Amino acid sequence: LHDDQAELAVGQQLDALQQRVQVMENIISALNREVEKTQFSVVALERDNYNSQQLIQHLETK
């Protein structure tokens, strides 16, 4: 009987850990998506900044 109780307790702990791992994986996936979106935004802003600098230089040389 004691072995059955221990096995049940270990199984419950394992289930709880698996649920926690799943939650953490979901959080990491969401954070990765946000990082990717931010990287795209940074690239777009850098491109806009470069284009603005080029325009300013062009206007200054006139």
JSON list of C-alpha atoms in Angstrom, two decimals:
[
{"chain": "A", "resi": 1, "resn": "LEU", "atom": "CA", "xyz": [0.00, 0.00, 0.00]},
{"chain": "A", "resi": 2, "resn": "HIS", "atom": "CA", "xyz": [2.84, 2.36, 0.85]},
{"chain": "A", "resi": 3, "resn": "ASP", "atom": "CA", "xyz": [4.43, 1.80, -2.57]},
{"chain": "A", "resi": 4, "resn": "ASP", "atom": "CA", "xyz": [1.12, 2.62, -4.26]},
{"chain": "A", "resi": 5, "resn": "GLN", "atom": "CA", "xyz": [0.84, 5.86, -2.30]},
{"chain": "A", "resi": 6, "resn": "ALA", "atom": "CA", "xyz": [4.42, 6.80, -3.14]},
{"chain": "A", "resi": 7, "resn": "GLU", "atom": "CA", "xyz": [3.84, 6.02, -6.80]},
{"chain": "A", "resi": 8, "resn": "LEU", "atom": "CA", "xyz": [0.66, 8.10, -6.80]},
{"chain": "A", "resi": 9, "resn": "ALA", "atom": "CA", "xyz": [2.48, 11.01, -5.13]},
{"chain": "A", "resi": 10, "resn": "VAL", "atom": "CA", "xyz": [5.31, 10.83, -7.66]},
{"chain": "A", "resi": 11, "resn": "GLY", "atom": "CA", "xyz": [2.80, 10.70, -10.51]},
{"chain": "A", "resi": 12, "resn": "GLN", "atom": "CA", "xyz": [1.01, 13.76, -9.17]},
{"chain": "A", "resi": 13, "resn": "GLN", "atom": "CA", "xyz": [4.30, 15.62, -8.81]},
{"chain": "A", "resi": 14, "resn": "LEU", "atom": "CA", "xyz": [5.23, 14.67, -12.35]},
{"chain": "A", "resi": 15, "resn": "ASP", "atom": "CA", "xyz": [1.88, 15.92, -13.67]},
{"chain": "A", "resi": 16, "resn": "ALA", "atom": "CA", "xyz": [2.31, 19.19, -11.79]},
{"chain": "A", "resi": 17, "resn": "LEU", "atom": "CA", "xyz": [5.82, 19.63, -13.19]},
{"chain": "A", "resi": 18, "resn": "GLN", "atom": "CA", "xyz": [4.63, 18.87, -16.72]},
{"chain": "A", "resi": 19, "resn": "GLN", "atom": "CA", "xyz": [1.93, 21.52, -16.37]},
{"chain": "A", "resi": 20, "resn": "ARG", "atom": "CA", "xyz": [4.49, 24.03, -15.12]},
{"chain": "A", "resi": 21, "resn": "VAL", "atom": "CA", "xyz": [6.80, 23.20, -18.02]},
{"chain": "A", "resi": 22, "resn": "GLN", "atom": "CA", "xyz": [3.92, 23.72, -20.47]},
{"chain": "A", "resi": 23, "resn": "VAL", "atom": "CA", "xyz": [3.10, 27.10, -18.91]},
{"chain": "A", "resi": 24, "resn": "MET", "atom": "CA", "xyz": [6.76, 28.13, -19.12]},
{"chain": "A", "resi": 25, "resn": "GLU", "atom": "CA", "xyz": [6.98, 26.99, -22.76]},
{"chain": "A", "resi": 26, "resn": "ASN", "atom": "CA", "xyz": [3.89, 29.06, -23.57]},
{"chain": "A", "resi": 27, "resn": "ILE", "atom": "CA", "xyz": [5.39, 32.11, -21.87]},
{"chain": "A", "resi": 28, "resn": "ILE", "atom": "CA", "xyz": [8.68, 31.67, -23.73]},
{"chain": "A", "resi": 29, "resn": "SER", "atom": "CA", "xyz": [6.84, 31.33, -27.05]},
{"chain": "A", "resi": 30, "resn": "ALA", "atom": "CA", "xyz": [4.90, 34.52, -26.39]},
{"chain": "A", "resi": 31, "resn": "LEU", "atom": "CA", "xyz": [8.06, 36.38, -25.40]},
{"chain": "A", "resi": 32, "resn": "ASN", "atom": "CA", "xyz": [9.87, 35.13, -28.51]},
{"chain": "A", "resi": 33, "resn": "ARG", "atom": "CA", "xyz": [7.04, 36.46, -30.70]},
{"chain": "A", "resi": 34, "resn": "GLU", "atom": "CA", "xyz": [7.29, 39.84, -28.98]},
{"chain": "A", "resi": 35, "resn": "VAL", "atom": "CA", "xyz": [11.07, 39.92, -29.45]},
{"chain": "A", "resi": 36, "resn": "GLU", "atom": "CA", "xyz": [10.64, 39.10, -33.14]},
{"chain": "A", "resi": 37, "resn": "LYS", "atom": "CA", "xyz": [8.07, 41.89, -33.58]},
{"chain": "A", "resi": 38, "resn": "THR", "atom": "CA", "xyz": [10.37, 44.32, -31.78]},
{"chain": "A", "resi": 39, "resn": "GLN", "atom": "CA", "xyz": [13.31, 43.34, -33.99]},
{"chain": "A", "resi": 40, "resn": "PHE", "atom": "CA", "xyz": [11.24, 44.01, -37.11]},
{"chain": "A", "resi": 41, "resn": "SER", "atom": "CA", "xyz": [10.20, 47.38, -35.69]},
{"chain": "A", "resi": 42, "resn": "VAL", "atom": "CA", "xyz": [13.81, 48.30, -34.93]},
{"chain": "A", "resi": 43, "resn": "VAL", "atom": "CA", "xyz": [14.88, 47.38, -38.46]},
{"chain": "A", "resi": 44, "resn": "ALA", "atom": "CA", "xyz": [12.08, 49.51, -39.91]},
{"chain": "A", "resi": 45, "resn": "LEU", "atom": "CA", "xyz": [12.98, 52.46, -37.68]},
{"chain": "A", "resi": 46, "resn": "GLU", "atom": "CA", "xyz": [16.66, 52.15, -38.59]},
{"chain": "A", "resi": 47, "resn": "ARG", "atom": "CA", "xyz": [15.72, 52.17, -42.28]},
{"chain": "A", "resi": 48, "resn": "ASP", "atom": "CA", "xyz": [13.50, 55.23, -41.80]},
{"chain": "A", "resi": 49, "resn": "ASN", "atom": "CA", "xyz": [16.25, 56.96, -39.86]},
{"chain": "A", "resi": 50, "resn": "TYR", "atom": "CA", "xyz": [18.77, 56.21, -42.60]},
{"chain": "A", "resi": 51, "resn": "ASN", "atom": "CA", "xyz": [16.40, 57.53, -45.28]},
{"chain": "A", "resi": 52, "resn": "SER", "atom": "CA", "xyz": [15.80, 60.68, -43.27]},
{"chain": "A", "resi": 53, "resn": "GLN", "atom": "CA", "xyz": [19.52, 61.23, -42.85]},
{"chain": "A", "resi": 54, "resn": "GLN", "atom": "CA", "xyz": [20.05, 60.79, -46.57]},
{"chain": "A", "resi": 55, "resn": "LEU", "atom": "CA", "xyz": [17.31, 63.32, -47.31]},
{"chain": "A", "resi": 56, "resn": "ILE", "atom": "CA", "xyz": [18.81, 65.82, -44.86]},
{"chain": "A", "resi": 57, "resn": "GLN", "atom": "CA", "xyz": [22.25, 65.43, -46.41]},
{"chain": "A", "resi": 58, "resn": "HIS", "atom": "CA", "xyz": [20.78, 65.88, -49.87]},
{"chain": "A", "resi": 59, "resn": "LEU", "atom": "CA", "xyz": [18.93, 69.04, -48.82]},
{"chain": "A", "resi": 60, "resn": "GLU", "atom": "CA", "xyz": [22.02, 70.44, -47.10]},
{"chain": "A", "resi": 61, "resn": "THR", "atom": "CA", "xyz": [24.08, 70.09, -50.27]},
{"chain": "A", "resi": 62, "resn": "LYS", "atom": "CA", "xyz": [21.61, 72.14, -52.32]}
]
